[in-house]
PDB file of C-alpha atoms and ligand atoms in Angstrom:
ATOM      1  CA  MET A   1      -0.093  -0.325  -0.195  1.00 55.00           C
ATOM      2  CA  ILE A   2       1.323   3.202  -1.106  1.00 60.00           C
ATOM      3  CA  HIS A   3      -0.984   6.447  -0.784  1.00 74.00           C
ATOM      4  CA  THR A   4      -3.881   5.136   0.815  1.00 89.00           C
ATOM      5  CA  ARG A   5      -5.589   6.467   3.682  1.00 95.00           C
ATOM      6  CA  VAL A   6      -7.715   3.960   5.841  1.00 97.00           C
ATOM      7  CA  ILE A   7     -10.766   5.048   8.088  1.00 98.00           C
ATOM      8  CA  VAL A   8     -11.970   1.953   9.845  1.00 98.00           C
ATOM      9  CA  VAL A   9     -15.566   2.550  11.484  1.00 98.00           C
ATOM     10  CA  LYS A  10     -17.604   0.575  13.459  1.00 98.00           C
ATOM     11  CA  ASN A  11     -20.668  -0.380  11.230  1.00 98.00           C
ATOM     12  CA  PRO A  12     -21.985   1.035   7.789  1.00 98.00           C
ATOM     13  CA  ASP A  13     -23.818   3.792   9.243  1.00 98.00           C
ATOM     14  CA  GLU A  14     -20.942   5.589  10.457  1.00 98.00           C
ATOM     15  CA  MET A  15     -18.925   4.773   6.755  1.00 98.00           C
ATOM     16  CA  GLY A  16     -22.029   6.830   5.596  1.00 98.00           C
ATOM     17  CA  LYS A  17     -21.226   9.265   7.765  1.00 98.00           C
ATOM     18  CA  ALA A  18     -17.310   9.121   7.218  1.00 98.00           C
ATOM     19  CA  ALA A  19     -17.749   9.112   3.353  1.00 98.00           C
ATOM     20  CA  ALA A  20     -20.484  12.155   3.755  1.00 98.00           C
ATOM     21  CA  ASP A  21     -17.827  14.155   5.168  1.00 98.00           C
ATOM     22  CA  LEU A  22     -15.289  13.531   2.540  1.00 98.00           C
ATOM     23  CA  PHE A  23     -18.668  14.739   0.028  1.00 98.00           C
ATOM     24  CA  GLU A  24     -19.618  17.858   1.977  1.00 98.00           C
ATOM     25  CA  THR A  25     -16.014  18.907   2.091  1.00 98.00           C
ATOM     26  CA  ALA A  26     -15.388  18.721  -1.728  1.00 98.00           C
ATOM     27  CA  ILE A  27     -18.564  20.578  -2.773  1.00 98.00           C
ATOM     28  CA  ALA A  28     -18.089  23.299   0.354  1.00 98.00           C
ATOM     29  CA  ALA A  29     -14.643  23.904  -1.346  1.00 98.00           C
ATOM     30  CA  LYS A  30     -15.752  23.578  -5.173  1.00 98.00           C
ATOM     31  CA  PRO A  31     -19.759  24.215  -5.413  1.00 98.00           C
ATOM     32  CA  ALA A  32     -19.938  22.769  -9.024  1.00 98.00           C
ATOM     33  CA  CYS A  33     -17.781  20.063  -8.360  1.00 98.00           C
ATOM     34  CA  VAL A  34     -17.407  16.632 -10.768  1.00 98.00           C
ATOM     35  CA  ILE A  35     -18.717  13.637  -8.384  1.00 98.00           C
ATOM     36  CA  GLY A  36     -18.398   9.828  -9.779  1.00 98.00           C
ATOM     37  CA  LEU A  37     -20.976   8.141  -8.074  1.00 98.00           C
ATOM     38  CA  ALA A  38     -21.498   4.028  -7.695  1.00 98.00           C
ATOM     39  CA  THR A  39     -24.443   1.871  -7.355  1.00 97.00           C
ATOM     40  CA  GLY A  40     -24.687  -1.293  -5.456  1.00 95.00           C
ATOM     41  CA  SER A  41     -25.883  -2.020  -1.373  1.00 96.00           C
ATOM     42  CA  THR A  42     -22.859  -0.366   0.124  1.00 98.00           C
ATOM     43  CA  PRO A  43     -23.617   3.245  -1.072  1.00 98.00           C
ATOM     44  CA  LEU A  44     -26.909   3.022   0.447  1.00 98.00           C
ATOM     45  CA  PRO A  45     -25.952   4.538   3.941  1.00 98.00           C
ATOM     46  CA  LEU A  46     -23.902   7.102   2.696  1.00 98.00           C
ATOM     47  CA  TYR A  47     -26.804   8.604  -0.050  1.00 98.00           C
ATOM     48  CA  ARG A  48     -28.866   8.278   2.979  1.00 98.00           C
ATOM     49  CA  GLU A  49     -26.925  10.626   4.783  1.00 98.00           C
ATOM     50  CA  LEU A  50     -26.297  12.974   2.219  1.00 98.00           C
ATOM     51  CA  ILE A  51     -29.906  13.368   1.319  1.00 98.00           C
ATOM     52  CA  ALA A  52     -30.230  14.120   5.564  1.00 98.00           C
ATOM     53  CA  ARG A  53     -27.121  16.880   5.192  1.00 98.00           C
ATOM     54  CA  GLU A  54     -28.750  18.518   2.008  1.00 98.00           C
ATOM     55  CA  LYS A  55     -32.386  18.391   4.124  1.00 98.00           C
ATOM     56  CA  ALA A  56     -30.177  19.986   7.471  1.00 98.00           C
ATOM     57  CA  GLY A  57     -28.522  22.799   4.856  1.00 98.00           C
ATOM     58  CA  LYS A  58     -25.123  21.235   5.227  1.00 98.00           C
ATOM     59  CA  ILE A  59     -24.696  20.549   1.313  1.00 98.00           C
ATOM     60  CA  ASP A  60     -25.983  21.937  -1.699  1.00 98.00           C
ATOM     61  CA  PHE A  61     -26.101  20.002  -4.851  1.00 98.00           C
ATOM     62  CA  SER A  62     -28.142  22.435  -6.759  1.00 98.00           C
ATOM     63  CA  ARG A  63     -24.469  22.814  -8.776  1.00 98.00           C
ATOM     64  CA  VAL A  64     -22.709  19.705  -8.513  1.00 98.00           C
ATOM     65  CA  ARG A  65     -22.233  17.322 -11.544  1.00 98.00           C
ATOM     66  CA  SER A  66     -22.322  13.705 -11.531  1.00 98.00           C
ATOM     67  CA  ALA A  67     -21.313  10.744 -13.631  1.00 98.00           C
ATOM     68  CA  ASN A  68     -22.205   7.020 -12.542  1.00 98.00           C
ATOM     69  CA  LEU A  69     -19.522   4.361 -12.986  1.00 98.00           C
ATOM     70  CA  ASP A  70     -21.714   1.754 -15.119  1.00 98.00           C
ATOM     71  CA  GLU A  71     -24.928   0.678 -16.726  1.00 97.00           C
ATOM     72  CA  TYR A  72     -25.832  -2.766 -17.502  1.00 97.00           C
ATOM     73  CA  LYS A  73     -26.029  -3.306 -21.268  1.00 96.00           C
ATOM     74  CA  GLY A  74     -29.779  -3.535 -22.689  1.00 94.00           C
ATOM     75  CA  LEU A  75     -31.440  -1.860 -19.822  1.00 94.00           C
ATOM     76  CA  ALA A  76     -33.777   0.915 -20.389  1.00 94.00           C
ATOM     77  CA  PRO A  77     -33.201   3.944 -18.086  1.00 96.00           C
ATOM     78  CA  ASP A  78     -36.384   3.262 -16.495  1.00 95.00           C
ATOM     79  CA  HIS A  79     -36.250  -0.389 -15.563  1.00 94.00           C
ATOM     80  CA  PRO A  80     -36.438  -1.417 -12.398  1.00 94.00           C
ATOM     81  CA  GLN A  81     -32.943  -2.856 -12.319  1.00 94.00           C
ATOM     82  CA  SER A  82     -31.108  -0.164 -14.357  1.00 96.00           C
ATOM     83  CA  TYR A  83     -28.794   1.890 -12.379  1.00 97.00           C
ATOM     84  CA  ARG A  84     -30.036   5.225 -13.391  1.00 98.00           C
ATOM     85  CA  LYS A  85     -33.218   4.119 -11.861  1.00 98.00           C
ATOM     86  CA  PHE A  86     -31.269   3.668  -9.029  1.00 97.00           C
ATOM     87  CA  MET A  87     -29.720   6.364  -8.619  1.00 98.00           C
ATOM     88  CA  GLN A  88     -33.171   8.331  -9.324  1.00 98.00           C
ATOM     89  CA  GLU A  89     -34.583   6.279  -6.028  1.00 98.00           C
ATOM     90  CA  ASN A  90     -31.721   6.584  -3.884  1.00 98.00           C
ATOM     91  CA  LEU A  91     -30.090  10.029  -4.452  1.00 98.00           C
ATOM     92  CA  PHE A  92     -31.015  11.899  -7.273  1.00 98.00           C
ATOM     93  CA  ASP A  93     -34.795  12.500  -6.585  1.00 98.00           C
ATOM     94  CA  HIS A  94     -34.237  13.451  -2.981  1.00 98.00           C
ATOM     95  CA  ILE A  95     -31.664  16.181  -3.659  1.00 98.00           C
ATOM     96  CA  SER A  96     -31.375  19.326  -5.674  1.00 98.00           C
ATOM     97  CA  ILE A  97     -28.905  18.188  -8.266  1.00 98.00           C
ATOM     98  CA  LYS A  98     -29.842  19.292 -11.814  1.00 98.00           C
ATOM     99  CA  PRO A  99     -31.412  16.147 -14.109  1.00 97.00           C
ATOM    100  CA  GLU A 100     -29.260  17.350 -16.782  1.00 97.00           C
ATOM    101  CA  ASN A 101     -25.815  17.487 -14.588  1.00 98.00           C
ATOM    102  CA  THR A 102     -26.203  13.592 -14.068  1.00 98.00           C
ATOM    103  CA  ILE A 103     -25.246  11.104 -16.327  1.00 98.00           C
ATOM    104  CA  VAL A 104     -25.115   7.060 -16.392  1.00 98.00           C
ATOM    105  CA  PRO A 105     -23.780   5.298 -19.383  1.00 98.00           C
ATOM    106  CA  LEU A 106     -26.967   4.613 -21.453  1.00 97.00           C
ATOM    107  CA  GLY A 107     -27.342   0.784 -21.770  1.00 94.00           C
ATOM    108  CA  LEU A 108     -29.846   0.761 -24.533  1.00 94.00           C
ATOM    109  CA  ALA A 109     -27.351   2.630 -27.195  1.00 93.00           C
ATOM    110  CA  GLU A 110     -27.159   1.328 -30.727  1.00 93.00           C
ATOM    111  CA  ASP A 111     -23.527   2.217 -30.918  1.00 96.00           C
ATOM    112  CA  ILE A 112     -21.837   1.259 -28.109  1.00 96.00           C
ATOM    113  CA  PRO A 113     -17.876   2.725 -28.815  1.00 97.00           C
ATOM    114  CA  ALA A 114     -19.728   6.063 -29.890  1.00 98.00           C
ATOM    115  CA  MET A 115     -21.792   6.269 -26.550  1.00 97.00           C
ATOM    116  CA  CYS A 116     -18.554   5.854 -24.455  1.00 98.00           C
ATOM    117  CA  GLN A 117     -16.426   7.927 -26.310  1.00 98.00           C
ATOM    118  CA  ALA A 118     -19.429  10.809 -25.550  1.00 98.00           C
ATOM    119  CA  TYR A 119     -19.484   9.628 -22.071  1.00 98.00           C
ATOM    120  CA  GLU A 120     -15.443  10.196 -21.677  1.00 98.00           C
ATOM    121  CA  ASP A 121     -15.876  13.513 -23.665  1.00 98.00           C
ATOM    122  CA  GLN A 122     -18.442  14.756 -21.210  1.00 98.00           C
ATOM    123  CA  ILE A 123     -16.631  14.065 -18.288  1.00 98.00           C
ATOM    124  CA  GLU A 124     -13.960  15.432 -20.069  1.00 98.00           C
ATOM    125  CA  ASP A 125     -15.742  19.051 -20.637  1.00 98.00           C
ATOM    126  CA  TRP A 126     -16.589  18.861 -17.039  1.00 98.00           C
ATOM    127  CA  GLY A 127     -12.959  18.919 -16.019  1.00 98.00           C
ATOM    128  CA  GLY A 128     -12.570  15.623 -14.855  1.00 98.00           C
ATOM    129  CA  VAL A 129     -13.922  14.049 -12.243  1.00 98.00           C
ATOM    130  CA  ASP A 130     -12.916  15.661  -8.518  1.00 98.00           C
ATOM    131  CA  LEU A 131     -14.143  12.471  -6.086  1.00 98.00           C
ATOM    132  CA  GLN A 132     -15.175   9.561  -7.542  1.00 98.00           C
ATOM    133  CA  LEU A 133     -16.858   7.177  -5.370  1.00 98.00           C
ATOM    134  CA  LEU A 134     -16.103   3.362  -5.285  1.00 98.00           C
ATOM    135  CA  GLY A 135     -17.411   0.043  -3.932  1.00 98.00           C
ATOM    136  CA  ILE A 136     -15.785  -3.457  -4.537  1.00 98.00           C
ATOM    137  CA  GLY A 137     -17.485  -6.803  -5.991  1.00 95.00           C
ATOM    138  CA  HIS A 138     -16.083  -9.981  -4.694  1.00 94.00           C
ATOM    139  CA  ASP A 139     -13.809 -10.661  -7.568  1.00 94.00           C
ATOM    140  CA  GLY A 140     -11.979  -7.297  -6.496  1.00 96.00           C
ATOM    141  CA  HIS A 141     -14.194  -5.463  -9.661  1.00 96.00           C
ATOM    142  CA  ILE A 142     -14.327  -1.558  -9.485  1.00 97.00           C
ATOM    143  CA  GLY A 143     -17.289  -0.184 -11.528  1.00 97.00           C
ATOM    144  CA  PHE A 144     -17.711  -3.307 -13.638  1.00 95.00           C
ATOM    145  CA  ASN A 145     -14.319  -3.446 -14.557  1.00 96.00           C
ATOM    146  CA  GLU A 146     -13.753  -7.494 -14.111  1.00 94.00           C
ATOM    147  CA  PRO A 147     -10.485  -9.759 -13.637  1.00 95.00           C
ATOM    148  CA  GLU A 148      -8.516  -9.387 -16.847  1.00 94.00           C
ATOM    149  CA  ASP A 149      -5.287  -9.974 -18.338  1.00 95.00           C
ATOM    150  CA  THR A 150      -4.621  -5.971 -18.617  1.00 95.00           C
ATOM    151  CA  PHE A 151      -6.251  -2.851 -16.833  1.00 95.00           C
ATOM    152  CA  PRO A 152      -8.427  -1.784 -19.249  1.00 90.00           C
ATOM    153  CA  GLY A 153      -8.843   1.882 -20.301  1.00 92.00           C
ATOM    154  CA  MET A 154     -11.570   4.188 -21.046  1.00 97.00           C
ATOM    155  CA  THR A 155     -15.243   3.508 -20.772  1.00 97.00           C
ATOM    156  CA  HIS A 156     -16.008   0.579 -22.471  1.00 97.00           C
ATOM    157  CA  GLU A 157     -18.688  -2.793 -22.936  1.00 97.00           C
ATOM    158  CA  VAL A 158     -17.963  -5.514 -20.585  1.00 95.00           C
ATOM    159  CA  LYS A 159     -19.055  -8.921 -20.104  1.00 93.00           C
ATOM    160  CA  LEU A 160     -19.824  -9.852 -16.961  1.00 92.00           C
ATOM    161  CA  THR A 161     -18.300 -13.074 -14.608  1.00 89.00           C
ATOM    162  CA  ASP A 162     -20.475 -15.834 -13.196  1.00 92.00           C
ATOM    163  CA  MET A 163     -19.290 -14.305  -9.983  1.00 88.00           C
ATOM    164  CA  THR A 164     -21.033 -11.276 -10.327  1.00 89.00           C
ATOM    165  CA  ILE A 165     -24.201 -12.278 -12.088  1.00 94.00           C
ATOM    166  CA  ASP A 166     -24.498 -14.559  -8.953  1.00 93.00           C
ATOM    167  CA  ALA A 167     -23.977 -11.580  -6.654  1.00 90.00           C
ATOM    168  CA  ASN A 168     -26.406  -9.598  -8.679  1.00 90.00           C
ATOM    169  CA  LYS A 169     -29.485 -11.859  -9.128  1.00 92.00           C
ATOM    170  CA  ARG A 170     -30.550 -10.857  -5.599  1.00 91.00           C
ATOM    171  CA  PHE A 171     -31.920  -7.898  -7.347  1.00 90.00           C
ATOM    172  CA  PHE A 172     -33.756  -9.964 -10.400  1.00 92.00           C
ATOM    173  CA  ASP A 173     -36.803 -12.111 -10.462  1.00 92.00           C
ATOM    174  CA  SER A 174     -34.338 -15.034 -11.528  1.00 92.00           C
ATOM    175  CA  ILE A 175     -30.433 -15.422 -12.486  1.00 93.00           C
ATOM    176  CA  ASP A 176     -31.582 -15.570 -15.955  1.00 93.00           C
ATOM    177  CA  ASP A 177     -32.684 -11.790 -15.977  1.00 92.00           C
ATOM    178  CA  VAL A 178     -29.083 -10.529 -14.790  1.00 94.00           C
ATOM    179  CA  PRO A 179     -27.911  -8.932 -18.018  1.00 96.00           C
ATOM    180  CA  LYS A 180     -24.592 -10.783 -19.162  1.00 95.00           C
ATOM    181  CA  ALA A 181     -23.007  -7.647 -20.160  1.00 96.00           C
ATOM    182  CA  ALA A 182     -22.334  -3.709 -18.883  1.00 96.00           C
ATOM    183  CA  VAL A 183     -21.073  -0.595 -19.920  1.00 97.00           C
ATOM    184  CA  THR A 184     -18.533   0.636 -17.611  1.00 98.00           C
ATOM    185  CA  MET A 185     -16.227   3.411 -16.863  1.00 98.00           C
ATOM    186  CA  GLY A 186     -12.556   2.021 -17.472  1.00 98.00           C
ATOM    187  CA  ILE A 187      -9.635   1.607 -14.928  1.00 98.00           C
ATOM    188  CA  GLY A 188      -8.134   4.881 -17.201  1.00 97.00           C
ATOM    189  CA  THR A 189     -11.564   7.004 -16.200  1.00 97.00           C
ATOM    190  CA  ILE A 190     -11.625   5.757 -12.673  1.00 98.00           C
ATOM    191  CA  MET A 191      -7.826   6.514 -12.076  1.00 98.00           C
ATOM    192  CA  ALA A 192      -7.829   9.962 -13.656  1.00 98.00           C
ATOM    193  CA  ALA A 193     -10.242  11.070 -10.651  1.00 98.00           C
ATOM    194  CA  LYS A 194      -8.212  13.682  -8.545  1.00 98.00           C
ATOM    195  CA  LYS A 195      -9.836  11.696  -5.359  1.00 98.00           C
ATOM    196  CA  ILE A 196     -11.077   8.618  -5.121  1.00 98.00           C
ATOM    197  CA  VAL A 197     -12.977   7.162  -1.856  1.00 98.00           C
ATOM    198  CA  MET A 198     -14.010   3.514  -1.322  1.00 98.00           C
ATOM    199  CA  VAL A 199     -16.614   2.233   0.395  1.00 98.00           C
ATOM    200  CA  VAL A 200     -16.371  -1.464   1.774  1.00 98.00           C
ATOM    201  CA  THR A 201     -18.468  -2.983   4.381  1.00 98.00           C
ATOM    202  CA  GLY A 202     -18.904  -6.821   5.814  1.00 98.00           C
ATOM    203  CA  ALA A 203     -17.197 -10.025   6.545  1.00 98.00           C
ATOM    204  CA  ASP A 204     -17.189 -11.019   3.177  1.00 97.00           C
ATOM    205  CA  LYS A 205     -15.354  -8.448   1.562  1.00 98.00           C
ATOM    206  CA  LYS A 206     -12.806  -8.676   4.317  1.00 98.00           C
ATOM    207  CA  GLU A 207     -10.394 -11.071   1.791  1.00 98.00           C
ATOM    208  CA  ILE A 208     -10.327  -9.047  -1.550  1.00 98.00           C
ATOM    209  CA  LEU A 209     -10.398  -5.773   0.451  1.00 98.00           C
ATOM    210  CA  ARG A 210      -6.656  -7.228   1.675  1.00 97.00           C
ATOM    211  CA  LYS A 211      -5.447  -8.262  -1.675  1.00 98.00           C
ATOM    212  CA  THR A 212      -6.557  -5.039  -3.359  1.00 97.00           C
ATOM    213  CA  PHE A 213      -4.531  -2.623  -0.903  1.00 96.00           C
ATOM    214  CA  TRP A 214      -2.442  -5.475   0.666  1.00 95.00           C
ATOM    215  CA  GLY A 215      -1.432  -7.634  -2.124  1.00 96.00           C
ATOM    216  CA  PRO A 216       0.579  -7.168  -5.656  1.00 96.00           C
ATOM    217  CA  VAL A 217      -1.093  -5.204  -8.179  1.00 97.00           C
ATOM    218  CA  ASP A 218      -2.363  -7.184 -10.581  1.00 97.00           C
ATOM    219  CA  PRO A 219      -5.257  -7.036 -13.134  1.00 97.00           C
ATOM    220  CA  GLN A 220      -6.718 -10.322 -12.099  1.00 97.00           C
ATOM    221  CA  VAL A 221      -7.701  -7.935  -9.347  1.00 98.00           C
ATOM    222  CA  PRO A 222      -8.959  -4.752 -10.972  1.00 98.00           C
ATOM    223  CA  SER A 223      -9.148  -3.048  -7.269  1.00 98.00           C
ATOM    224  CA  SER A 224      -5.452  -3.134  -6.590  1.00 98.00           C
ATOM    225  CA  ILE A 225      -4.299  -0.355  -9.081  1.00 97.00           C
ATOM    226  CA  LEU A 226      -6.014   1.819  -6.651  1.00 97.00           C
ATOM    227  CA  GLN A 227      -2.587   1.482  -4.682  1.00 96.00           C
ATOM    228  CA  PHE A 228      -0.792   3.561  -7.526  1.00 96.00           C
ATOM    229  CA  HIS A 229      -3.441   6.438  -7.221  1.00 96.00           C
ATOM    230  CA  PRO A 230      -2.065   9.228  -4.961  1.00 95.00           C
ATOM    231  CA  ASP A 231      -5.019  10.285  -3.071  1.00 97.00           C
ATOM    232  CA  VAL A 232      -7.175   7.397  -2.284  1.00 98.00           C
ATOM    233  CA  THR A 233      -9.512   7.078   0.807  1.00 98.00           C
ATOM    234  CA  LEU A 234     -10.473   3.378   2.130  1.00 98.00           C
ATOM    235  CA  ILE A 235     -13.333   3.719   4.672  1.00 98.00           C
ATOM    236  CA  CYS A 236     -14.590   0.250   5.796  1.00 98.00           C
ATOM    237  CA  ASP A 237     -15.745  -1.220   8.970  1.00 98.00           C
ATOM    238  CA  GLU A 238     -14.410  -3.355  11.313  1.00 98.00           C
ATOM    239  CA  ALA A 239     -16.170  -6.381   9.835  1.00 98.00           C
ATOM    240  CA  ALA A 240     -14.457  -5.876   6.672  1.00 98.00           C
ATOM    241  CA  TYR A 241     -11.094  -4.624   7.924  1.00 97.00           C
ATOM    242  CA  PRO A 242      -8.558  -7.451   7.080  1.00 95.00           C
ATOM    243  CA  PHE A 243      -6.569  -7.082  10.248  1.00 93.00           C
TER     244      PHE A 243
HETATM  245  P1  PGA B   1     -21.967  -4.191  -3.729  1.00 74.17           P
HETATM  246  O1  PGA B   1     -21.644  -4.134  -4.561  1.00 74.17           O
HETATM  247  O2  PGA B   1     -22.136  -3.102  -2.811  1.00 74.17           O
HETATM  248  O3  PGA B   1     -23.929  -4.361  -3.919  1.00 74.17           O
HETATM  249  O4  PGA B   1     -21.632  -5.273  -2.394  1.00 74.17           O
HETATM  250  C1  PGA B   1     -20.203  -3.639  -5.236  1.00 74.17           C
HETATM  251  C2  PGA B   1     -19.584  -3.882  -6.510  1.00 74.17           C
HETATM  252  O5  PGA B   1     -20.214  -4.979  -6.962  1.00 74.17           O
HETATM  253  O6  PGA B   1     -19.467  -3.585  -6.964  1.00 74.17           O
END
């Protein structure tokens, strides 16, 4: 581990508060800042805390821009399991962020490479991501960058691994309904963020968390690349902390 700051908290609610502190600070310093957002169960306590803090007048999202990490291929934005829908329901519909200032890759795009390039261009036009939120998959995926022989660069289409499909089937009626492909920011997109905060909770993430920050940097553990980022804060609960 080279640069990573590690904050160990008692439980997921405390993780939400500690991560919200970073977002509050970033938005106070730069009201039109660009935040990178993630889906999954882990960020939910953070999103609840961000909603509460805006209601309490501590954060103002009205000028913030946001770019999400990923989206399932083939799901419409209003599909109940799409990540766009997840973001609307769990965050965007409850804060003052402007709809036009939120972007999520379009899983239904006919020309996926062109959509990916436009996604990269939009982030660049905004001046890059100031603070990127990440969860982690049990196989070390960040966004939907699954274990591979090399680290993928920019936003692109990926096939999901059986492990990821299995982990995500809890949100669908059956495993056959889980999309087999997705569009994700690449490792290069993620590493270009000025600051990164990774949130990890639960004992089932302990082993992959150890490999991520205390093992070799290896594209078979995509998250391990974060050891080379100069400004990463890891916020994990006691159950996930490997030591
Ligand atoms: P989770 O997902 O927060 O629901 O565990 C994390 C991920 O797959 O990146």
